[in-house]
Coordinates of C-alpha atoms in Angstrom, one line a residue:
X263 CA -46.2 -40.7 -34.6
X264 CA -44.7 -44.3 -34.7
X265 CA -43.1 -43.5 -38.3
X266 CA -42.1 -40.2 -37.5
X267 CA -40.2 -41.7 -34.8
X268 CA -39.0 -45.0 -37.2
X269 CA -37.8 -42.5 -39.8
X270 CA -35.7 -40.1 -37.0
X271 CA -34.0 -43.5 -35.8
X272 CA -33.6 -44.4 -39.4
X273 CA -32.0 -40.8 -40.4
X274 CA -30.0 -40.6 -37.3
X275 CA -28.3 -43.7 -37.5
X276 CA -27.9 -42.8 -41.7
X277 CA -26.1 -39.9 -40.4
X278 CA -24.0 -41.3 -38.0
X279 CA -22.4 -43.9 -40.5
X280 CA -21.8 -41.1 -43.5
X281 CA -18.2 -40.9 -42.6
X282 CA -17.5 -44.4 -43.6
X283 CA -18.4 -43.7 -47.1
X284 CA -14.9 -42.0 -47.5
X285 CA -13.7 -45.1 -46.8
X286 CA -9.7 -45.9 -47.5
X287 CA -9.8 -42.2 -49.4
X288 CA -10.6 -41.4 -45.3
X289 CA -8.4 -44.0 -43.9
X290 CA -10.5 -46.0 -43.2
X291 CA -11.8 -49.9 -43.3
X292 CA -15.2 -50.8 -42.8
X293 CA -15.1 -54.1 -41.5
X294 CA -18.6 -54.7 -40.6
X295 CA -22.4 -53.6 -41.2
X296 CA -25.8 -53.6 -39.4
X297 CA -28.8 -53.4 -41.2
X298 CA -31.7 -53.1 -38.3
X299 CA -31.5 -53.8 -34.3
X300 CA -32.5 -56.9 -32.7
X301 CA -32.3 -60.9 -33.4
X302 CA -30.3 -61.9 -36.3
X303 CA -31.9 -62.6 -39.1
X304 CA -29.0 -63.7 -41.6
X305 CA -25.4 -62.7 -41.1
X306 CA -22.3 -63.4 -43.9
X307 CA -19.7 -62.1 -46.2
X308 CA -19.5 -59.9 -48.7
X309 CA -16.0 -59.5 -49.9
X310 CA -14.0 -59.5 -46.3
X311 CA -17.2 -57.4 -45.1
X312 CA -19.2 -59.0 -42.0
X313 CA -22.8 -58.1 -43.2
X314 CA -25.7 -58.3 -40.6
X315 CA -29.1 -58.5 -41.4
X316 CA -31.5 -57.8 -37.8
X317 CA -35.4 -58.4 -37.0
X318 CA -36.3 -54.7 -36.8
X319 CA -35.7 -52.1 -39.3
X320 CA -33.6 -49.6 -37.4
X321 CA -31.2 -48.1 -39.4
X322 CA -28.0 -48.8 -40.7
X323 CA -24.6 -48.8 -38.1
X324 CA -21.4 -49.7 -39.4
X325 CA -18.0 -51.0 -37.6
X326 CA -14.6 -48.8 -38.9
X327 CA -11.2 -49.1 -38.3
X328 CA -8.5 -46.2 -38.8
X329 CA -5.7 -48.0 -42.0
X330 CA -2.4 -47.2 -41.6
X331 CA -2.5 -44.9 -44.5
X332 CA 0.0 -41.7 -45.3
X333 CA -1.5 -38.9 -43.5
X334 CA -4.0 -40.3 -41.6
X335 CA -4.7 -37.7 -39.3
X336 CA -6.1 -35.2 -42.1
X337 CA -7.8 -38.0 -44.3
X338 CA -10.1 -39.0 -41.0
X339 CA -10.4 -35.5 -39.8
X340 CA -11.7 -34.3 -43.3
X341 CA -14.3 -37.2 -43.4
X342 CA -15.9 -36.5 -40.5
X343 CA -15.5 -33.2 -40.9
X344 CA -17.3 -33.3 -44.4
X345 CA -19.8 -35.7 -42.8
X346 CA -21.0 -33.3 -40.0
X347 CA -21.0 -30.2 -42.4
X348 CA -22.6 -31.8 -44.8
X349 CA -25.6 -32.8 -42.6
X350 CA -26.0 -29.5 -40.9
X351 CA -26.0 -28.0 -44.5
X352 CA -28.9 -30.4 -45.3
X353 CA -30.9 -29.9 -42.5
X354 CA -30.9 -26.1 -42.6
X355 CA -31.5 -26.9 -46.4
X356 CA -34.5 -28.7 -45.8
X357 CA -35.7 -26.3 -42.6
X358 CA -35.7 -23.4 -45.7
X359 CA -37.1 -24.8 -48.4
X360 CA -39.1 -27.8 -47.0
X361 CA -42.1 -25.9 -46.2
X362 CA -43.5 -26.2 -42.7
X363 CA -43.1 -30.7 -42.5
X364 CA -39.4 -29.7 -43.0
X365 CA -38.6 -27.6 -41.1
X366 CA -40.0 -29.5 -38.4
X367 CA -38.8 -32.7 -39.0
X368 CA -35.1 -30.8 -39.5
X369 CA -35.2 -28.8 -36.1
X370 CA -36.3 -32.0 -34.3
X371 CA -33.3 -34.1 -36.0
X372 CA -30.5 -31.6 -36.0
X373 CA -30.2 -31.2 -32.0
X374 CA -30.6 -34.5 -31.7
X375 CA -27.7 -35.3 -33.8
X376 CA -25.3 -32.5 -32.3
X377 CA -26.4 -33.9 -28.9
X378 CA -25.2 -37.8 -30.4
X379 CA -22.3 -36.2 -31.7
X380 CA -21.2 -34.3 -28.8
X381 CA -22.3 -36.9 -26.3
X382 CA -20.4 -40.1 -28.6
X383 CA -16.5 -37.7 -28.0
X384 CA -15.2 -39.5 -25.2
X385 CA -15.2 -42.6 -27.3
X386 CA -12.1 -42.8 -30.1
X387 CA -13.2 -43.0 -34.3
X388 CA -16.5 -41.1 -33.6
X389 CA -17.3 -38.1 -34.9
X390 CA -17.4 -35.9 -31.8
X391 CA -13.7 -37.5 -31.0
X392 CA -12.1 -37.1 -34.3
X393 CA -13.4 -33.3 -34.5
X394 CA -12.8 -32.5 -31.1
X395 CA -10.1 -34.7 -29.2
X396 CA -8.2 -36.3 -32.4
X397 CA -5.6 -33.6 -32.5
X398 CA -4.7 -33.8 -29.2
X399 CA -4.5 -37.7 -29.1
X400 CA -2.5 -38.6 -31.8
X401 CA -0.5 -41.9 -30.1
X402 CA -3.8 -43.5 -29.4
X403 CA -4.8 -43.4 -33.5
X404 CA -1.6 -44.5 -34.3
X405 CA -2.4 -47.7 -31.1
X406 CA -5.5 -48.2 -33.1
X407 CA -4.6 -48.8 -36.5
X408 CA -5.1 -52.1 -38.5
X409 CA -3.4 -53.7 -40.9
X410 CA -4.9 -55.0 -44.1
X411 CA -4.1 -58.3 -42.8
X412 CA -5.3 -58.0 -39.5
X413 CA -8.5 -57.4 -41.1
X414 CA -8.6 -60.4 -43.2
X415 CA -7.5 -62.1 -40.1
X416 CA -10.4 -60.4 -38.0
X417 CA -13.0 -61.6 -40.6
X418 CA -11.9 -65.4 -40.7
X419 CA -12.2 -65.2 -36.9
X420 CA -15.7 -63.6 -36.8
X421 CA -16.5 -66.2 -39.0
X422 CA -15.4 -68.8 -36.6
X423 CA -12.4 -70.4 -38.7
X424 CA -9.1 -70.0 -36.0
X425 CA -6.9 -71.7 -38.0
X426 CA -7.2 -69.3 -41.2
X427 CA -7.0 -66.5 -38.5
X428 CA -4.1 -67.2 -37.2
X429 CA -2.5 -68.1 -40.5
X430 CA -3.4 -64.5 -42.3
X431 CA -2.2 -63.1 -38.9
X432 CA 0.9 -65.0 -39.3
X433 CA 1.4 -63.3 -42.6
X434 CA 1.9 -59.7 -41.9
X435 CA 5.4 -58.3 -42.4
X436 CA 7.7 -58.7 -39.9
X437 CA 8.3 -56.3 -37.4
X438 CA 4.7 -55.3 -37.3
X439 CA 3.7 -54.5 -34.1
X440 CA 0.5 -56.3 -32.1
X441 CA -1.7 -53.5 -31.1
X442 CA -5.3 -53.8 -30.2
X443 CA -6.1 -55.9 -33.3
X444 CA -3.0 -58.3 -33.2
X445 CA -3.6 -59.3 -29.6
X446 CA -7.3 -59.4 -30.0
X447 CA -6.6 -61.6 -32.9
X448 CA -4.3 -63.8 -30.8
X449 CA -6.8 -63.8 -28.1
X450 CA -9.5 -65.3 -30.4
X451 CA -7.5 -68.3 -31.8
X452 CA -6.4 -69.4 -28.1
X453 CA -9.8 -69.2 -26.8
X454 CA -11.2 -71.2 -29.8
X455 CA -8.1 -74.1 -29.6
X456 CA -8.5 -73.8 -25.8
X457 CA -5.6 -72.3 -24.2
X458 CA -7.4 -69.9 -21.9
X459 CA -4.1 -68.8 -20.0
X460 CA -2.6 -67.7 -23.1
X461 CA -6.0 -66.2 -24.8
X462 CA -6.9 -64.3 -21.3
X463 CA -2.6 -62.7 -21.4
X464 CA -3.0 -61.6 -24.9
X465 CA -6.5 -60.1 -24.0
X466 CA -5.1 -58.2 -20.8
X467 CA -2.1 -56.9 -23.5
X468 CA -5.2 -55.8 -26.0
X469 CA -6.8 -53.8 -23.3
X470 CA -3.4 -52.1 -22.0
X471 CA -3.0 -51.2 -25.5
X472 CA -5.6 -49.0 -25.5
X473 CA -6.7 -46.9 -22.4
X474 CA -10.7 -46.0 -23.7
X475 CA -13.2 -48.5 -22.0
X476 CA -15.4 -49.1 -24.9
X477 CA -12.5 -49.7 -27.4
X478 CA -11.7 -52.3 -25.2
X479 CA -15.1 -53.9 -24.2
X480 CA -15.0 -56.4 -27.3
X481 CA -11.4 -57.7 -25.3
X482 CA -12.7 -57.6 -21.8
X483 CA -15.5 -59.7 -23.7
X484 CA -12.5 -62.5 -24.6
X485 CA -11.0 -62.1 -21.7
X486 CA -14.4 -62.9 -19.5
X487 CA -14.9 -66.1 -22.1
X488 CA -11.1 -66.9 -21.6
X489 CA -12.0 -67.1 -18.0
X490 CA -14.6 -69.5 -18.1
X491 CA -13.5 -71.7 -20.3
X492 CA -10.1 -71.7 -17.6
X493 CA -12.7 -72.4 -15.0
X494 CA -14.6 -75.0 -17.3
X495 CA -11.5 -77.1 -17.6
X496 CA -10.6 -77.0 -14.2
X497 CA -7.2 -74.8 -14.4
X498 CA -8.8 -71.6 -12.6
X499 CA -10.4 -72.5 -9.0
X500 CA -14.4 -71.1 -8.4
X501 CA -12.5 -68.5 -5.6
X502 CA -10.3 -67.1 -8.4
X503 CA -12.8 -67.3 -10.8
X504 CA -16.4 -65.1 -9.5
X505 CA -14.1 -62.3 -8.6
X506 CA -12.3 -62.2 -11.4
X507 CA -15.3 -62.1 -13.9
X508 CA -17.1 -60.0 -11.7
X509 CA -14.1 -57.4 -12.1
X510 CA -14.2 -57.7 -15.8
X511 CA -18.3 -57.3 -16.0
X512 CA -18.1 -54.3 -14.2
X513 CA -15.3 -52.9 -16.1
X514 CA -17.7 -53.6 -19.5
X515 CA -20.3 -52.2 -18.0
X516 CA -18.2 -48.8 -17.2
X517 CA -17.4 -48.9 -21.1
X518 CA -20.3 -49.6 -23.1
X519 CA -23.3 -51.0 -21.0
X520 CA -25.3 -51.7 -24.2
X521 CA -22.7 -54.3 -25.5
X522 CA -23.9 -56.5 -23.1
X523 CA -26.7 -58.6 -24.0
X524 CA -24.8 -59.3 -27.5
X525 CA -22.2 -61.4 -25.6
X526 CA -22.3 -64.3 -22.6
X527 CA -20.8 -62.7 -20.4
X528 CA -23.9 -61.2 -18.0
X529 CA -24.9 -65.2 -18.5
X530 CA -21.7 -66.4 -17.4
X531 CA -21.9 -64.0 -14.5
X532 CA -25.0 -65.2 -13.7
X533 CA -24.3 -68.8 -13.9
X534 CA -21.7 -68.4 -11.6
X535 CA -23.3 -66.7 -8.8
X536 CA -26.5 -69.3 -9.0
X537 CA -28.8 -67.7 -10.4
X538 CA -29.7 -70.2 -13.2
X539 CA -32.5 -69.2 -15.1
X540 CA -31.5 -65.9 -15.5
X541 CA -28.4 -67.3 -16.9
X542 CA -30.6 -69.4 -19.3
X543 CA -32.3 -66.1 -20.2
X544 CA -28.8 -64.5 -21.2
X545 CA -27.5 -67.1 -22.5
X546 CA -30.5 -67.0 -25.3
X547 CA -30.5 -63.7 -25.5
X548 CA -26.8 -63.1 -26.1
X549 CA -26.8 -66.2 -28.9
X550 CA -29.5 -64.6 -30.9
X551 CA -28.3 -61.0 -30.6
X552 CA -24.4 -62.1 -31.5
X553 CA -22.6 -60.3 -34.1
X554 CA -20.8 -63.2 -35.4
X555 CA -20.6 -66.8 -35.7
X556 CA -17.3 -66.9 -33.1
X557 CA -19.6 -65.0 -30.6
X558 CA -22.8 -67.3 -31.5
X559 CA -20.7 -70.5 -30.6
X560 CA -19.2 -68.9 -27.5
X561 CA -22.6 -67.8 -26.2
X562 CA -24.8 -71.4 -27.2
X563 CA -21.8 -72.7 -25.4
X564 CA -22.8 -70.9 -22.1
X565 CA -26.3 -71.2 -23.1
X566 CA -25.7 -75.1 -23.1
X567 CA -24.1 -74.7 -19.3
X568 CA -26.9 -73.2 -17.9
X569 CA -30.0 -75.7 -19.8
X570 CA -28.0 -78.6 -18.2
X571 CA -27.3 -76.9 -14.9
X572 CA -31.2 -76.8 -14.8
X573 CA -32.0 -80.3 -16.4
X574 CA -32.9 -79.3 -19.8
X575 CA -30.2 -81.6 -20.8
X576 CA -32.2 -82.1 -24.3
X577 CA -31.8 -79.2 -24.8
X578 CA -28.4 -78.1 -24.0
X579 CA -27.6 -81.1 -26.5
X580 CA -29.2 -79.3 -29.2
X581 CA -27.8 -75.6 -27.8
X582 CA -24.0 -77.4 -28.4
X583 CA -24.9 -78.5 -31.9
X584 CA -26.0 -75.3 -32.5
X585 CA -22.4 -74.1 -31.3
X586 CA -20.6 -76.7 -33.6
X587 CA -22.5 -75.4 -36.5
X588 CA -21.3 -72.3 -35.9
X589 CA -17.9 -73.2 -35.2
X590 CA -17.2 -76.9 -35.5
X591 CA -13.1 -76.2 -33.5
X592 CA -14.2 -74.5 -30.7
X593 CA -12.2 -76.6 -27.9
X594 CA -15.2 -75.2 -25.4
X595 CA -17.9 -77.5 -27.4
X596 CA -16.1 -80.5 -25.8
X597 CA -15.4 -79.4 -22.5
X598 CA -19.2 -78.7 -21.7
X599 CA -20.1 -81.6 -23.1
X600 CA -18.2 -83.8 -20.7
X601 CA -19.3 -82.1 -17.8
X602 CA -22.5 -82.2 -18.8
X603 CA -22.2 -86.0 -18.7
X604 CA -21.4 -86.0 -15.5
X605 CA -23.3 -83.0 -13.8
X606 CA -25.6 -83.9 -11.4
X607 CA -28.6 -81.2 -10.8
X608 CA -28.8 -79.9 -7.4
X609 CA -30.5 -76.9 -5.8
X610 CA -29.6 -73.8 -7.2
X611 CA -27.9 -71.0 -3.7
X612 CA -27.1 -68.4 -4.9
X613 CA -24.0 -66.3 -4.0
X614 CA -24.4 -63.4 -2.4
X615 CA -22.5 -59.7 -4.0

C-alpha cells in the first residue's frame, strides 16, 4: 500500500513537470528543480539552474518561467497541450495492455491527474491555465515574462550574492520594462543591503504587476521580510508594523497556503504577537525547508530573533552564523545582532487578534 501510494505521488508529480521538457522550444525557462519534499538535503547550481535535493523521495517539481520568445502563446500552449495528451494516451495505453495491475494503477492515476489539472487553472503557467484560460488572458503572459537576464539575475539572488544581482539586472537593454521579475529582483537586493522602504515599494509594484495571488506570494514574502527588517531597525513603529504583516500573512495565505512554512514569515508573525516559541518553531522550520540560500539567511535571521527573545542567546549566536554563511551581506545579520546585545528577556503577553 505504502509504495503504491509513493509511486502515485512519484508519477503525479512526473506528470505534472513534463511540460518543462519543451523547454525554450516551449518558451519556456526552467529556473529551478525539486528532487523530493521536506528538509533540504543539498541545494546548488547547475548551469544558472537552482537544484534542490529534499529528505523524502517525493517526486520531482520544477519552477518555469514563460521567455519572451516569438510566438509565445502557441509554443506554451502546444507544450502543455502535448503534455496532457500525451499522458492520457499513456494511461489508456497501459489500462489496455497492462493486464489487470495496469489498468488499475491507470484508472486510479488518470482522475487524479485531471482533477490536479483542473483544480491547478486558476493559477497562471499551469497546465489547467494555459489550456483553459491562456487564450483569454493574453496581457497577463506577456506581465509575466523574463528576460534572460532577469534570470541570471534571479539565480545570483537565490544564491544570496545582491551585488552580482543587481549588476546582471543592471545589464538588460534599455527600455526593458520591470515586471514581476524586475521588481522582485529590485526587492531582493534592497532587502539584503537594508533599505526596507525601498525593497517593501518595489515589492508592492511586483504584486500590482500581477493580479493572481499565488504568483505573487513569493513578493508578499519580500515584502513581509522588508517589513521586519523596517521594524528591526527602528524606521516602522510596532502599531504600524503587526497590522501591516498581519495584512500581508493573510493575503499569502489566500494565495498559496502551502508556501508557508518554506519562508519566516508565519515566525515573524508569531514573534510579533508574543507568542515565542511557536515563533522558534517556525523559524526552524521555515530555515530548513527554504528553497534558497537568500531565503535560508532571511529565515535563521528570524530564527535568531526568536532564540534570544527566549534566552537561548547561544544559540541565536550560532542561528546568525548560520545566516552569514549563507549570505555573508545580508544588512539584517547586523541589525539582530545588536539588538540582541541589548535585549533584555521579559515575560512573553501575547497580543490578542
Amino acid at each position: 500500500m505504502l509504495f503504491t501510494l509513493l509511486g502515485t505521488v512519484c508519477a503525479l508529480s512526473a506528470l505534472l513537470a513534463l511540460p518543462s521538457l519543451a523547454g525554450r522550444l516551449g518558451g519556456l525557462a526552467v529556473p529551478g528543480i525539486t528532487l523530493g519534499a521536506g528538509p533540504v538535503l543539498w541545494d546548488g547550481l547547475l548551469g544558472h539552474r537552482q537544484v534542490t535535493v529534499r529528505m523524502l523521495p517525493l517526486g520531482v517539481s520544477t519552477s518555469t518561467l514563460p521567455l519572451p520568445v516569438r510566438l509565445l502563446g502557441p509554443r506554451l500552449y502546444l507544450a502543455h497541450l502535448a503534455a496532457f495528451a500525451a499522458t492520457l494516451a499513456a494511461g489508456a495505453g497501459a489500462a489496455a495492455a497492462g493486464g489487470d495491475g495496469g489498468f488499475r494503477f491507470a484508472v486510479g492515476l488518470l482522475p487524479i491527474y485531471l482533477l490536479l489539472v483542473l483544480g491547478q487553472a486558476r493559477h497562471p503557467l499551469t497546465t489547467g491555465w494555459v489550456l483553459f484560460l491562456m487564450p483569454f488572458r493574453s496581457a497577463l503572459l506577456g506581465r509575466l515574462t523574463v528576460h534572460p537576464a532577469e534570470l541570471a539575475a534571479g539565480a545570483a539572488l537565490d544564491r544570496g550574492d545582491a551585488a552580482r544581482a543587481a549588476a546582471l539586472l543592471a545589464a538588460r537593454p534599455a527600455g526593458t520594462p520591470d515586471g514581476l521579475h524586475g521588481h522582485r529582483i529590485r526587492a531582493g537586493v534592497a532587502l539584503a543591503r537594508g533599505d526596507y522602504a525601498q525593497a517593501a515599494r518595489e515589492a508592492v509594484a511586483a504584486c500590482e504587476a500581477v493580479a493572481d495571488p499565488k504568483a505573487a506570494v513569493s513578493v508578499r514574502m519580500l515584502l513581509a521580510a522588508a517589513l521586519t527588517g523596517a521594524a528591526e531597525s527602528g524606521e516602522l513603529p510596532a502599531a504600524e508594523y503587526l497590522p501591516r504583516l498581519r495584512d500581508t500573512a493573510a493575503r499569502v495565505r489566500e494565495g498559496h497556503r502551502a508556501a508557508l512554512p518554506y519562508f519566516p514569515l508565519a515566525a515573524e508573525l508569531a514573534l510579533a504577537e508574543g507568542r515565542r516559541d511557536a515563533a522558534v518553531r517556525a523559524a526552524r522550520k521555515a530555515a530548513g525547508l527554504a528553497f534558497n540560500p537568500f531565503w535560508r539567511a532571511q529565515a535563521e535571521c528570524t530564527h535568531a530573533a526568536a532564540l534570544a527573545s527566549v534566552g537561548r542567546t547561544d544559540e541565536a549566536r550560532a542561528a546568525l552564523e548560520r545566516a552569514r554563511t549563507a549570505m555573508p551581506a545580508l544588512a539584517r545579520i547586523a541589525v539582530v545582532a545588536g539588538r540582541m546585545e541589548l535585549l533584555v528577556v521579559t515575560e512573553a503577553r501575547p497580543v490578542s487578534p
